[in-house]
Each structure stands twice: as structure tokens, then as C-alpha cells.
PDB file as gemmi writes it, atoms N, CA and C in Angstrom:
CRYST1    1.000    1.000    1.000  90.00  90.00  90.00 P 1                      
ATOM      1  N   MET A   1      14.020  -5.668 -29.229  1.00  0.00           N  
ATOM      2  CA  MET A   1      13.752  -7.018 -28.404  1.00  0.00           C  
ATOM      3  C   MET A   1      13.890  -5.992 -26.846  1.00  0.00           C  
ATOM      4  N   SER A   2      15.371  -5.279 -26.550  1.00  0.00           N  
ATOM      5  CA  SER A   2      15.441  -4.794 -25.792  1.00  0.00           C  
ATOM      6  C   SER A   2      13.866  -3.101 -25.508  1.00  0.00           C  
ATOM      7  N   THR A   3      13.525  -3.020 -26.223  1.00  0.00           N  
ATOM      8  CA  THR A   3      12.704  -1.568 -26.015  1.00  0.00           C  
ATOM      9  C   THR A   3      11.998  -2.452 -25.662  1.00  0.00           C  
ATOM     10  N   THR A   4      11.017  -3.173 -26.459  1.00  0.00           N  
ATOM     11  CA  THR A   4       9.678  -3.800 -26.611  1.00  0.00           C  
ATOM     12  C   THR A   4       9.870  -4.076 -24.626  1.00  0.00           C  
ATOM     13  N   ASN A   5      10.957  -5.131 -24.174  1.00  0.00           N  
ATOM     14  CA  ASN A   5      10.713  -5.680 -23.126  1.00  0.00           C  
ATOM     15  C   ASN A   5      10.766  -4.056 -21.983  1.00  0.00           C  
ATOM     16  N   LEU A   6      11.709  -3.133 -22.269  1.00  0.00           N  
ATOM     17  CA  LEU A   6      11.575  -1.900 -21.250  1.00  0.00           C  
ATOM     18  C   LEU A   6       9.965  -0.823 -21.731  1.00  0.00           C  
ATOM     19  N   LYS A   7       9.156  -1.238 -22.903  1.00  0.00           N  
ATOM     20  CA  LYS A   7       7.858  -0.293 -22.798  1.00  0.00           C  
ATOM     21  C   LYS A   7       7.191  -1.016 -22.293  1.00  0.00           C  
ATOM     22  N   LYS A   8       7.107  -2.644 -21.783  1.00  0.00           N  
ATOM     23  CA  LYS A   8       6.007  -3.456 -21.325  1.00  0.00           C  
ATOM     24  C   LYS A   8       5.769  -3.138 -19.596  1.00  0.00           C  
ATOM     25  N   PRO A   9       6.726  -2.949 -19.122  1.00  0.00           N  
ATOM     26  CA  PRO A   9       5.940  -2.890 -17.362  1.00  0.00           C  
ATOM     27  C   PRO A   9       6.028  -1.057 -17.660  1.00  0.00           C  
ATOM     28  N   ILE A  10       6.707  -0.501 -18.361  1.00  0.00           N  
ATOM     29  CA  ILE A  10       6.587   0.902 -18.195  1.00  0.00           C  
ATOM     30  C   ILE A  10       4.234   1.715 -18.588  1.00  0.00           C  
ATOM     31  N   LEU A  11       3.927   0.508 -19.823  1.00  0.00           N  
ATOM     32  CA  LEU A  11       2.772   1.002 -19.783  1.00  0.00           C  
ATOM     33  C   LEU A  11       1.655  -0.449 -19.024  1.00  0.00           C  
ATOM     34  N   CYS A  12       2.083  -1.198 -18.349  1.00  0.00           N  
ATOM     35  CA  CYS A  12       1.685  -2.044 -17.322  1.00  0.00           C  
ATOM     36  C   CYS A  12       1.663  -0.580 -15.668  1.00  0.00           C  
ATOM     37  N   ILE A  13       2.765   0.101 -15.549  1.00  0.00           N  
ATOM     38  CA  ILE A  13       2.555   1.120 -14.788  1.00  0.00           C  
ATOM     39  C   ILE A  13       1.332   2.492 -14.692  1.00  0.00           C  
ATOM     40  N   LEU A  14       1.632   3.039 -15.831  1.00  0.00           N  
ATOM     41  CA  LEU A  14       0.799   3.757 -16.667  1.00  0.00           C  
ATOM     42  C   LEU A  14      -0.737   3.585 -16.236  1.00  0.00           C  
ATOM     43  N   LEU A  15      -1.147   1.995 -16.905  1.00  0.00           N  
ATOM     44  CA  LEU A  15      -2.097   1.212 -16.990  1.00  0.00           C  
ATOM     45  C   LEU A  15      -2.788   1.881 -15.378  1.00  0.00           C  
ATOM     46  N   ASN A  16      -1.575   0.981 -14.137  1.00  0.00           N  
ATOM     47  CA  ASN A  16      -2.177   1.353 -13.042  1.00  0.00           C  
ATOM     48  C   ASN A  16      -2.056   2.318 -12.456  1.00  0.00           C  
ATOM     49  N   TYR A  17      -1.624   3.409 -12.739  1.00  0.00           N  
ATOM     50  CA  TYR A  17      -1.668   4.947 -11.757  1.00  0.00           C  
ATOM     51  C   TYR A  17      -2.929   5.505 -12.503  1.00  0.00           C  
ATOM     52  N   ILE A  18      -3.237   5.249 -13.711  1.00  0.00           N  
ATOM     53  CA  ILE A  18      -3.983   5.807 -14.824  1.00  0.00           C  
ATOM     54  C   ILE A  18      -5.432   4.810 -13.433  1.00  0.00           C  
ATOM     55  N   LYS A  19      -5.393   3.757 -13.291  1.00  0.00           N  
ATOM     56  CA  LYS A  19      -6.374   2.815 -12.469  1.00  0.00           C  
ATOM     57  C   LYS A  19      -6.559   3.765 -11.247  1.00  0.00           C  
ATOM     58  N   MET A  20      -5.225   3.949 -10.418  1.00  0.00           N  
ATOM     59  CA  MET A  20      -5.164   4.634  -9.174  1.00  0.00           C  
ATOM     60  C   MET A  20      -6.447   6.163  -9.084  1.00  0.00           C  
ATOM     61  N   ALA A  21      -5.974   7.232 -10.106  1.00  0.00           N  
ATOM     62  CA  ALA A  21      -6.232   7.890 -10.027  1.00  0.00           C  
ATOM     63  C   ALA A  21      -8.049   8.106 -10.526  1.00  0.00           C  
ATOM     64  N   ASN A  22      -8.173   7.090 -11.860  1.00  0.00           N  
ATOM     65  CA  ASN A  22      -9.337   6.863 -11.688  1.00  0.00           C  
ATOM     66  C   ASN A  22     -10.629   6.589  -9.825  1.00  0.00           C  
ATOM     67  N   THR A  23     -10.396   5.344  -9.624  1.00  0.00           N  
ATOM     68  CA  THR A  23     -10.125   5.123  -7.910  1.00  0.00           C  
ATOM     69  C   THR A  23     -10.142   6.807  -7.005  1.00  0.00           C  
ATOM     70  N   PHE A  24      -9.313   7.488  -7.022  1.00  0.00           N  
ATOM     71  CA  PHE A  24      -9.417   8.404  -6.396  1.00  0.00           C  
ATOM     72  C   PHE A  24     -10.344   9.831  -6.489  1.00  0.00           C  
ATOM     73  N   VAL A  25     -10.498   9.867  -7.883  1.00  0.00           N  
ATOM     74  CA  VAL A  25     -11.576  11.292  -8.135  1.00  0.00           C  
ATOM     75  C   VAL A  25     -12.896  10.263  -7.714  1.00  0.00           C  
ATOM     76  N   THR A  26     -13.107   9.242  -8.356  1.00  0.00           N  
ATOM     77  CA  THR A  26     -14.585   8.660  -7.693  1.00  0.00           C  
ATOM     78  C   THR A  26     -14.685   8.988  -6.298  1.00  0.00           C  
ATOM     79  N   TYR A  27     -13.345   8.308  -5.696  1.00  0.00           N  
ATOM     80  CA  TYR A  27     -13.439   8.352  -4.034  1.00  0.00           C  
ATOM     81  C   TYR A  27     -13.586  10.170  -3.580  1.00  0.00           C  
ATOM     82  N   SER A  28     -13.167  10.697  -4.033  1.00  0.00           N  
ATOM     83  CA  SER A  28     -13.565  12.564  -4.028  1.00  0.00           C  
ATOM     84  C   SER A  28     -14.193  13.533  -4.133  1.00  0.00           C  
ATOM     85  N   LYS A  29     -15.114  12.365  -5.253  1.00  0.00           N  
ATOM     86  CA  LYS A  29     -16.535  12.778  -5.951  1.00  0.00           C  
ATOM     87  C   LYS A  29     -17.295  12.160  -4.778  1.00  0.00           C  
ATOM     88  N   ILE A  30     -17.364  11.385  -4.229  1.00  0.00           N  
ATOM     89  CA  ILE A  30     -18.688  10.432  -2.626  1.00  0.00           C  
ATOM     90  C   ILE A  30     -18.232  11.251  -1.726  1.00  0.00           C  
ATOM     91  N   GLN A  31     -16.766  11.773  -1.522  1.00  0.00           N  
ATOM     92  CA  GLN A  31     -16.635  12.595  -0.432  1.00  0.00           C  
ATOM     93  C   GLN A  31     -17.275  13.946  -0.356  1.00  0.00           C  
ATOM     94  N   ALA A  32     -17.639  14.531  -1.680  1.00  0.00           N  
ATOM     95  CA  ALA A  32     -17.910  16.325  -1.861  1.00  0.00           C  
ATOM     96  C   ALA A  32     -19.524  15.530  -1.636  1.00  0.00           C  
ATOM     97  N   ILE A  33     -19.998  14.606  -2.192  1.00  0.00           N  
ATOM     98  CA  ILE A  33     -21.349  14.591  -2.195  1.00  0.00           C  
ATOM     99  C   ILE A  33     -21.431  14.281  -1.019  1.00  0.00           C  
ATOM    100  N   LYS A  34     -21.099  13.580   0.048  1.00  0.00           N  
ATOM    101  CA  LYS A  34     -21.544  13.419   0.953  1.00  0.00           C  
ATOM    102  C   LYS A  34     -21.523  15.135   2.289  1.00  0.00           C  
ATOM    103  N   ARG A  35     -20.944  15.625   1.991  1.00  0.00           N  
ATOM    104  CA  ARG A  35     -21.057  16.766   2.393  1.00  0.00           C  
ATOM    105  C   ARG A  35     -21.969  18.049   2.149  1.00  0.00           C  
TER     106      ARG A  35                                                      
END                                                                             
């Protein structure tokens, strides 16, 4: 029980981090195109 409870928040944090990384990559790509 405790292991699953610990794994869930870590997965959520990882998903949020991946989303942030994707948005950052797309933003930097747009900035590069603008230049």
C-alpha cells in the first residue's frame, strides 16, 4: 500500500515535468524560427 501511495505522486511529478519540458522545447523552437 505505502509503495503505491509513494509511486503515484512521483508519476504525477514526472508527467508534469515532461509536459513542461515539451512546452519549453516548442517555445524555444518558435523563438529560433522567429530569429
